[in-house]
XYZ file of C-alpha atoms in Angstrom:
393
model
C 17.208 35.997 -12.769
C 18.143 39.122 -14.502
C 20.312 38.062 -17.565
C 21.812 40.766 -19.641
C 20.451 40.228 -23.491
C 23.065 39.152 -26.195
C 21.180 41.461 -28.295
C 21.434 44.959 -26.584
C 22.560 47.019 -29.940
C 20.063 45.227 -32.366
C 16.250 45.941 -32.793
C 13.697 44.047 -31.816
C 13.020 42.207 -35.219
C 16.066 41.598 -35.929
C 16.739 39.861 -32.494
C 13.463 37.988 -33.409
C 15.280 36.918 -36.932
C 18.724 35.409 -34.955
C 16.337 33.327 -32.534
C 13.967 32.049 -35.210
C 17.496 31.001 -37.213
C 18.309 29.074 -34.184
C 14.652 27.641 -33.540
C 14.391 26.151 -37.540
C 17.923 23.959 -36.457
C 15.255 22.072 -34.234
C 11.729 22.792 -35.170
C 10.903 19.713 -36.793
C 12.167 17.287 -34.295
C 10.419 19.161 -31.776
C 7.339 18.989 -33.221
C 7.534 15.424 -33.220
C 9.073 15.315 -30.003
C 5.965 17.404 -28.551
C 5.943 18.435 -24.546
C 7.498 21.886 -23.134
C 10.286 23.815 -25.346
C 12.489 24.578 -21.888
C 15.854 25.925 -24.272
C 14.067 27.712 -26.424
C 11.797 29.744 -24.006
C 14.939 30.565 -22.153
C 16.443 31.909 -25.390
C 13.418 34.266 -25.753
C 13.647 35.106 -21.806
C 17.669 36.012 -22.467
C 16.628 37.837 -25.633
C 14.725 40.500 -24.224
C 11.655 40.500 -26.084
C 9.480 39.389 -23.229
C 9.710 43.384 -21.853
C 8.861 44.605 -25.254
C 5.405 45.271 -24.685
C 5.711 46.713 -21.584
C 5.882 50.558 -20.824
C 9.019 52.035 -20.431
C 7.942 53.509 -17.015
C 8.060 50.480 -15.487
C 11.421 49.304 -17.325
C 9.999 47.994 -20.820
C 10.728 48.865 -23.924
C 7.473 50.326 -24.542
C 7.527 49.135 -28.458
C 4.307 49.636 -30.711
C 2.100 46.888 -31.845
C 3.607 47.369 -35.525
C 7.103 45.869 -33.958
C 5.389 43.335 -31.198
C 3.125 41.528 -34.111
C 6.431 41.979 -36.681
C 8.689 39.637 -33.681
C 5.320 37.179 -33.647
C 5.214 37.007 -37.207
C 8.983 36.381 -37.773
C 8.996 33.644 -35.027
C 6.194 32.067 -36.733
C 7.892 31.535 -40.128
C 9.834 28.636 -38.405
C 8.100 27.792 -35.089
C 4.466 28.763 -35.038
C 4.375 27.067 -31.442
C 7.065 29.186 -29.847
C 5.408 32.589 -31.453
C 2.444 31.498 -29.816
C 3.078 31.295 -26.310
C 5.297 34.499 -27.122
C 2.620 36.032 -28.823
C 0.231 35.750 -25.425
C 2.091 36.789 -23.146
C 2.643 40.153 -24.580
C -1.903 39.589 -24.708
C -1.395 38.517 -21.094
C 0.126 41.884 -20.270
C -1.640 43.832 -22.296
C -5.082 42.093 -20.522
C -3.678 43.343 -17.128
C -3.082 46.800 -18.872
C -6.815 46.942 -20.082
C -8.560 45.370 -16.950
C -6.789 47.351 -13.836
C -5.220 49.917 -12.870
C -1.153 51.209 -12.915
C -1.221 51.215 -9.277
C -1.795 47.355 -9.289
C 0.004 46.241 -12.944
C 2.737 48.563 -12.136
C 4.962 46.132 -9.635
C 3.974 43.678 -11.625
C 5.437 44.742 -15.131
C 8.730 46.169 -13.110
C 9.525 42.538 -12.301
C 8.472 41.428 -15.598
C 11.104 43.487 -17.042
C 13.479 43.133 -14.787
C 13.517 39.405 -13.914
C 12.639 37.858 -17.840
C 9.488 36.191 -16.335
C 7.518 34.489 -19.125
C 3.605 35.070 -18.676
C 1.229 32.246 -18.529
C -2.193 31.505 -19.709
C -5.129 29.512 -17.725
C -7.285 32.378 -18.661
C -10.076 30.490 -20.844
C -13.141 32.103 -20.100
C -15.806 29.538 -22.127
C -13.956 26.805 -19.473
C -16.476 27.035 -16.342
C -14.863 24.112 -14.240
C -13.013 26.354 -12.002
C -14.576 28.273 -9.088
C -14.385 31.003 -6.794
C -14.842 31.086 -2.993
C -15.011 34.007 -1.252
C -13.346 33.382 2.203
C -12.742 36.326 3.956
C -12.677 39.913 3.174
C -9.828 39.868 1.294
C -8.997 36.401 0.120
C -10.507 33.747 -1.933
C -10.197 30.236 -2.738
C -9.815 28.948 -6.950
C -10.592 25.569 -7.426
C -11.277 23.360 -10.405
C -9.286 22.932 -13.954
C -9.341 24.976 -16.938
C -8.088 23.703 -20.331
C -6.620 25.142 -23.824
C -3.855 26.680 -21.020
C -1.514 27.882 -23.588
C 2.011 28.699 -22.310
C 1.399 27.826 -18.300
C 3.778 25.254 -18.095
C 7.211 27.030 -17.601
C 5.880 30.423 -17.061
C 6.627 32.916 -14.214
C 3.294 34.832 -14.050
C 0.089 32.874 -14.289
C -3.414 34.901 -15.795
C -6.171 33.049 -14.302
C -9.903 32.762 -13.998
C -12.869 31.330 -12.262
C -16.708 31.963 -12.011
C -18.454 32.713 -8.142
C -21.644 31.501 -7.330
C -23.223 34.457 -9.002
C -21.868 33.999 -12.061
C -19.323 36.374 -12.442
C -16.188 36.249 -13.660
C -13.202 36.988 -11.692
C -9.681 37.187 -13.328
C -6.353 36.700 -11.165
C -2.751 37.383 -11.449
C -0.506 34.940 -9.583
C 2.972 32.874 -9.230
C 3.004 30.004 -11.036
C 4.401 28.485 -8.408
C 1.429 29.421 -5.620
C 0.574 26.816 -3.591
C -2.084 24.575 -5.206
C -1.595 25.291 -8.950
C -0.357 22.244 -11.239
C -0.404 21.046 -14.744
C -1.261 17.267 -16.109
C 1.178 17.855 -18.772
C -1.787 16.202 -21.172
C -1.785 18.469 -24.478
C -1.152 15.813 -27.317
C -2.985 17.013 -30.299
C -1.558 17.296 -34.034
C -0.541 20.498 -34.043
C 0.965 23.559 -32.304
C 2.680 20.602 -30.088
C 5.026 22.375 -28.308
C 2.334 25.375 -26.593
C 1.562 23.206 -23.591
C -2.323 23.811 -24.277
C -3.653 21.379 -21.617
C -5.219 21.339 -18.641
C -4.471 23.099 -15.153
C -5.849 22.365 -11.784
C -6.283 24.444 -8.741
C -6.252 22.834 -5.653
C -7.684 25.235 -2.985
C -5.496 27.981 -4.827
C -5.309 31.468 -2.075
C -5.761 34.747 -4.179
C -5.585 37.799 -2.919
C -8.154 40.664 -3.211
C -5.394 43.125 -4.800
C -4.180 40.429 -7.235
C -7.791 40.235 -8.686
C -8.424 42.405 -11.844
C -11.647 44.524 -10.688
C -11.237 47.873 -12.038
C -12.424 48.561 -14.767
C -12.548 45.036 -15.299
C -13.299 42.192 -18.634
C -15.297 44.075 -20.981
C -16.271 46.957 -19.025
C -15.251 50.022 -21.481
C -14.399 50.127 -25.229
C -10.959 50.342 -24.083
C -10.659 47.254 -21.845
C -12.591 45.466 -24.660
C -9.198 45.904 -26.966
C -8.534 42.613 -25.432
C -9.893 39.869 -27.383
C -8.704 42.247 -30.703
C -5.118 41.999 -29.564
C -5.604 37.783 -30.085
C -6.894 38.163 -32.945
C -3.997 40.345 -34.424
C -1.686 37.430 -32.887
C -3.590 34.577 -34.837
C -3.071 36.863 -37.853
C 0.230 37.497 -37.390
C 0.905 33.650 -36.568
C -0.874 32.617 -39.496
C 0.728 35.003 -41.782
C 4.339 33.673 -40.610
C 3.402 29.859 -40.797
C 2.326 30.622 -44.559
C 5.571 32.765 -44.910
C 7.405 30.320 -44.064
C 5.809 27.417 -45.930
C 6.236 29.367 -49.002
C 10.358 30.721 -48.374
C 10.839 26.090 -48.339
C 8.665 25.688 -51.360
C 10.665 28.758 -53.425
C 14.035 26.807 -52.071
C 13.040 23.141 -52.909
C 12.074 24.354 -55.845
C 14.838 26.379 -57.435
C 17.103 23.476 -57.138
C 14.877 20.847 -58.864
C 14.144 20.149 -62.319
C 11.001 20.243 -63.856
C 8.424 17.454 -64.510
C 9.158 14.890 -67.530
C 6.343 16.237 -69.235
C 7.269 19.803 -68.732
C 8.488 21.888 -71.820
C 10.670 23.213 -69.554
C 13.941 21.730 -68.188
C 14.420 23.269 -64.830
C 11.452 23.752 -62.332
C 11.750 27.468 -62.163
C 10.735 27.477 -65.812
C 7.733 25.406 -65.684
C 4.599 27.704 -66.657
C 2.308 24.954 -64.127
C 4.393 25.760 -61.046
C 5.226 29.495 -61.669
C 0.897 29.968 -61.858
C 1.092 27.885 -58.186
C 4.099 30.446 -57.182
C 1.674 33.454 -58.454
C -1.267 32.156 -56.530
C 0.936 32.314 -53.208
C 2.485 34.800 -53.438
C -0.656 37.556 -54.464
C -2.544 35.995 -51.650
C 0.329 36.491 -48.678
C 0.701 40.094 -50.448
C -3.144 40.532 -49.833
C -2.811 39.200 -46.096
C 0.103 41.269 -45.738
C -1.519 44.444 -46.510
C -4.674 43.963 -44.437
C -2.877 42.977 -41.768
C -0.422 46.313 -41.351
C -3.901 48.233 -41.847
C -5.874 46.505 -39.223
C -2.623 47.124 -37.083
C -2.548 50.931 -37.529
C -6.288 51.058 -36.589
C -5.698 48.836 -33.608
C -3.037 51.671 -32.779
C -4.655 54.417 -32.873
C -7.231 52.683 -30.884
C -4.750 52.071 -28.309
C -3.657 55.340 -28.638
C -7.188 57.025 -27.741
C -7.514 55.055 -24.471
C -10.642 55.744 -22.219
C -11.117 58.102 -24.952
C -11.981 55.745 -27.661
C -16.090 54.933 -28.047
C -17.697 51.863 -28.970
C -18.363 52.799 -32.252
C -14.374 53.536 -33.275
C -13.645 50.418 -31.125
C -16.649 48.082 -33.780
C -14.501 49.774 -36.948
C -11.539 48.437 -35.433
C -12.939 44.692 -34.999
C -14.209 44.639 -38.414
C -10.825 45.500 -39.974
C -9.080 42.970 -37.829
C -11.793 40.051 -38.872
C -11.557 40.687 -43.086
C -7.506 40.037 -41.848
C -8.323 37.187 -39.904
C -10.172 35.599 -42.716
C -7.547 36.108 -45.122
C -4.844 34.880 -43.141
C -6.643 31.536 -42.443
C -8.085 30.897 -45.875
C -3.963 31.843 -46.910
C -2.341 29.832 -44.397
C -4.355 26.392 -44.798
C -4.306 27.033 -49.048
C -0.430 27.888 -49.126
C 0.768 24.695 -46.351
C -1.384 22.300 -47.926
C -0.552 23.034 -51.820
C 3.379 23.641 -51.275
C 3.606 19.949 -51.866
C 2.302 20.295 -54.983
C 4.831 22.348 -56.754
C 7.238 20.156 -54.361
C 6.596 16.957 -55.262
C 6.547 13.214 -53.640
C 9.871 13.897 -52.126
C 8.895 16.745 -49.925
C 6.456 14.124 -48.211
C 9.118 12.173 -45.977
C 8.685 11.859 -42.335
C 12.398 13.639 -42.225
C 11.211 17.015 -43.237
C 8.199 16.885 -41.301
C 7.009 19.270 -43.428
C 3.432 18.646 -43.138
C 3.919 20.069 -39.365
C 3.121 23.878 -40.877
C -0.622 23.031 -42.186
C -1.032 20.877 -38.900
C -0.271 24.429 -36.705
C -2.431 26.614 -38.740
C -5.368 23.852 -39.031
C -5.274 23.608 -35.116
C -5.127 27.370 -34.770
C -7.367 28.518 -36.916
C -10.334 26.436 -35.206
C -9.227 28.868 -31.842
C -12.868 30.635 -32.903
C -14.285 29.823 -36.273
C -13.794 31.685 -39.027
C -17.752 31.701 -40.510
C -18.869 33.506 -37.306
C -15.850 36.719 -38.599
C -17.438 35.914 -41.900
C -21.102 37.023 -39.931
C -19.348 40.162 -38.613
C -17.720 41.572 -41.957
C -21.068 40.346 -43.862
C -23.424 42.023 -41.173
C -21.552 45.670 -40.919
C -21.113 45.329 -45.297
C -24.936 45.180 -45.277
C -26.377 46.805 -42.010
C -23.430 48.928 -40.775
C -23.729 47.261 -37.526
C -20.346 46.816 -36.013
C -19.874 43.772 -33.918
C -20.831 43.695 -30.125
C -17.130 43.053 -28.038
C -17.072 39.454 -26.575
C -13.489 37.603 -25.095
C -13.082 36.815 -28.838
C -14.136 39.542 -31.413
């Protein structure tokens, strides 16, 4: 359905800023409440940020990665789950942008654009489970489950993947609503609780020979392999926002309390204790902040090169996005877990629920671990060996 956006005359991170003011009404009952965010992905649909990342050939809005990470990262501050399944499907589209061809993605994006469809994820290439029959010249069969299917339930467009008997892997783009795809509806873990992460199954799923991504393919050219760098700007970005916004509560809370009974001071603001904790957050989100906008303007002008770019520019690339990466997850996890202590006992009440933003970032940040970007800065500091591209560096 083609809805015209409330937001026509406003730019895209400032339409980002009215839905996350509506999202932070509800974010901590849903959280609780867990399952599929229906409203609220309709709110982004209506908005018209899910045509942001696509060209404005095909009826997008053809917006730079600066302004596409910016709407992540201001989503996050109050819903880190809703900024995730936003997050990938702007990686969803860009995947299809990096692994085929305009005369295949093209129809596709027009009706992205044009209809609001919401992309899906049952990507997961480390999940094997899920296999791929050739049965005729031009059709095969998918079959199996895949889990950590972030964003499938409600989509439009589902990203999918399977291995065939000789190992290699094959990446779709289909309805969700072919015949034979379904969802157990079984993501129940402590965090990020409203991404519908579980499983999907294929039953005997048909796809098509021109809905498979074959040219150039996963992987196959510096370019395509911009892929898995694209995630890892989104974790950034989504880590960056979570911490954001665990901080803007603290700074509140704060300001109206008074200090400690053994504090010199009288009001909380004053105390010398929490104004060091205040100092600590706020120079390390200033430090994320600025090695995240750099590792986006080298992504860019990556992008920008296409085909162009070699493996070398694309390994300088990587590296700045991992020393982000670790700074946003050693901020995010040090910021939502000490908040409470400039906060105080109160804060802790099952009401607030405010223990919700280091839940998000701890199950987020284990995505890929963090020691293994650690080996990747470490090895190009010392050897000047940039890292080898894989679905998730």
């Amino acid at each position: 359905m083609n809805v015209r956006s409330p937001y026509l005359d406003q730019s895209p991170v400032d339409i980002a800023q009215k839905l996350a003011e509506n999202f932070v009404l509800t974010a901590a009952v849903r959280d609780k409440q867990g399952g599929n965010p229906k409203h609220e992905r309709d709110l982004i649909r209506n908005s018209g940020l899910l045509g942001l990342s696509i060209p404005v050939a095909y009826g997008g809005q053809g917006a730079d990665w600066q302004t596409i990470f910016n709407t992540i990262q201001v989503i996050a501050r109050v819903d880190s789950s809703l900024a995730h399944v936003y997050g990938f499907h702007h990686l969803l589209i860009a995947t299809v942008q990096l692994f085929s061809q305009a005369e295949q993605y093209g129809p596709w994006f027009e009706q992205t654009a044009r209809y609001n469809l919401f992309w899906g994820n049952t990507l997961n290439p480390l999940d094997r489970r899920t296999t791929v029959t050739q049965v005729s010249e031009n059709e095969y069969i998918f079959h199996g489950d895949k889990s950590f299917c972030s964003g499938s339930i409600d989509s439009d467009i589902l990203l999918c993947s399977g291995y065939n008997n000789a190992g290699k892997l094959l990446i779709g783009v289909i309805p969700t609503q072919r015949d034979g795809v379904s969802f157990l509806g079984d993501w129940n873990n402590m965090g990020q609780r409203q991404t519908d992460s579980g499983t999907s199954h294929f039953e005997q799923v048909k796809i098509h020979e021109d809905e498979l991504l074959l040219n150039p393919g996963p992987l196959s050219t510096p370019y395509s392999s911009l892929r898995p760098l694209i995630a890892q700007l989104i974790f950034v970005h989504l880590f960056l926002g979570v911490a954001e916004g665990a901080f803007e509560i603290a700074r509140q809370t704060v300001q109206t309390q008074k200090a400690w009974s053994k504090s010199l001071a009288e009001d909380a603001v004053n105390d010398p204790f929490t104004q060091k904790h205040f100092a600590e957050f706020y120079v390390q989100l200033e430090g994320v902040r600025l090695l995240a906008d750099k590792a986006v303007q080298a992504f860019q002008a990556a992008w920008d090169l296409g085909n162009d770019l070699s493996a070398k520019q694309r390994g300088e690339v990587s590296v700045a996005i991992a020393t982000a990466k670790i700074a946003a997850t050693h901020t995010s996890l040090y910021i939502t877990q000490n908040i409470f202590q400039v906060m105080g006992a109160r804060a802790t009440t099952a009401q607030l629920n405010l223990d919700r933003f280091w839940r998000n970032v701890r199950t987020q940040t284990l995505h890929d671990p963090v020691d293994y970007k650690y080996q990747e800065v470490g090895e190009w500091v010392l050897t000047g060996k940039v890292p080898d591209p894989s679905f998730y560096s």
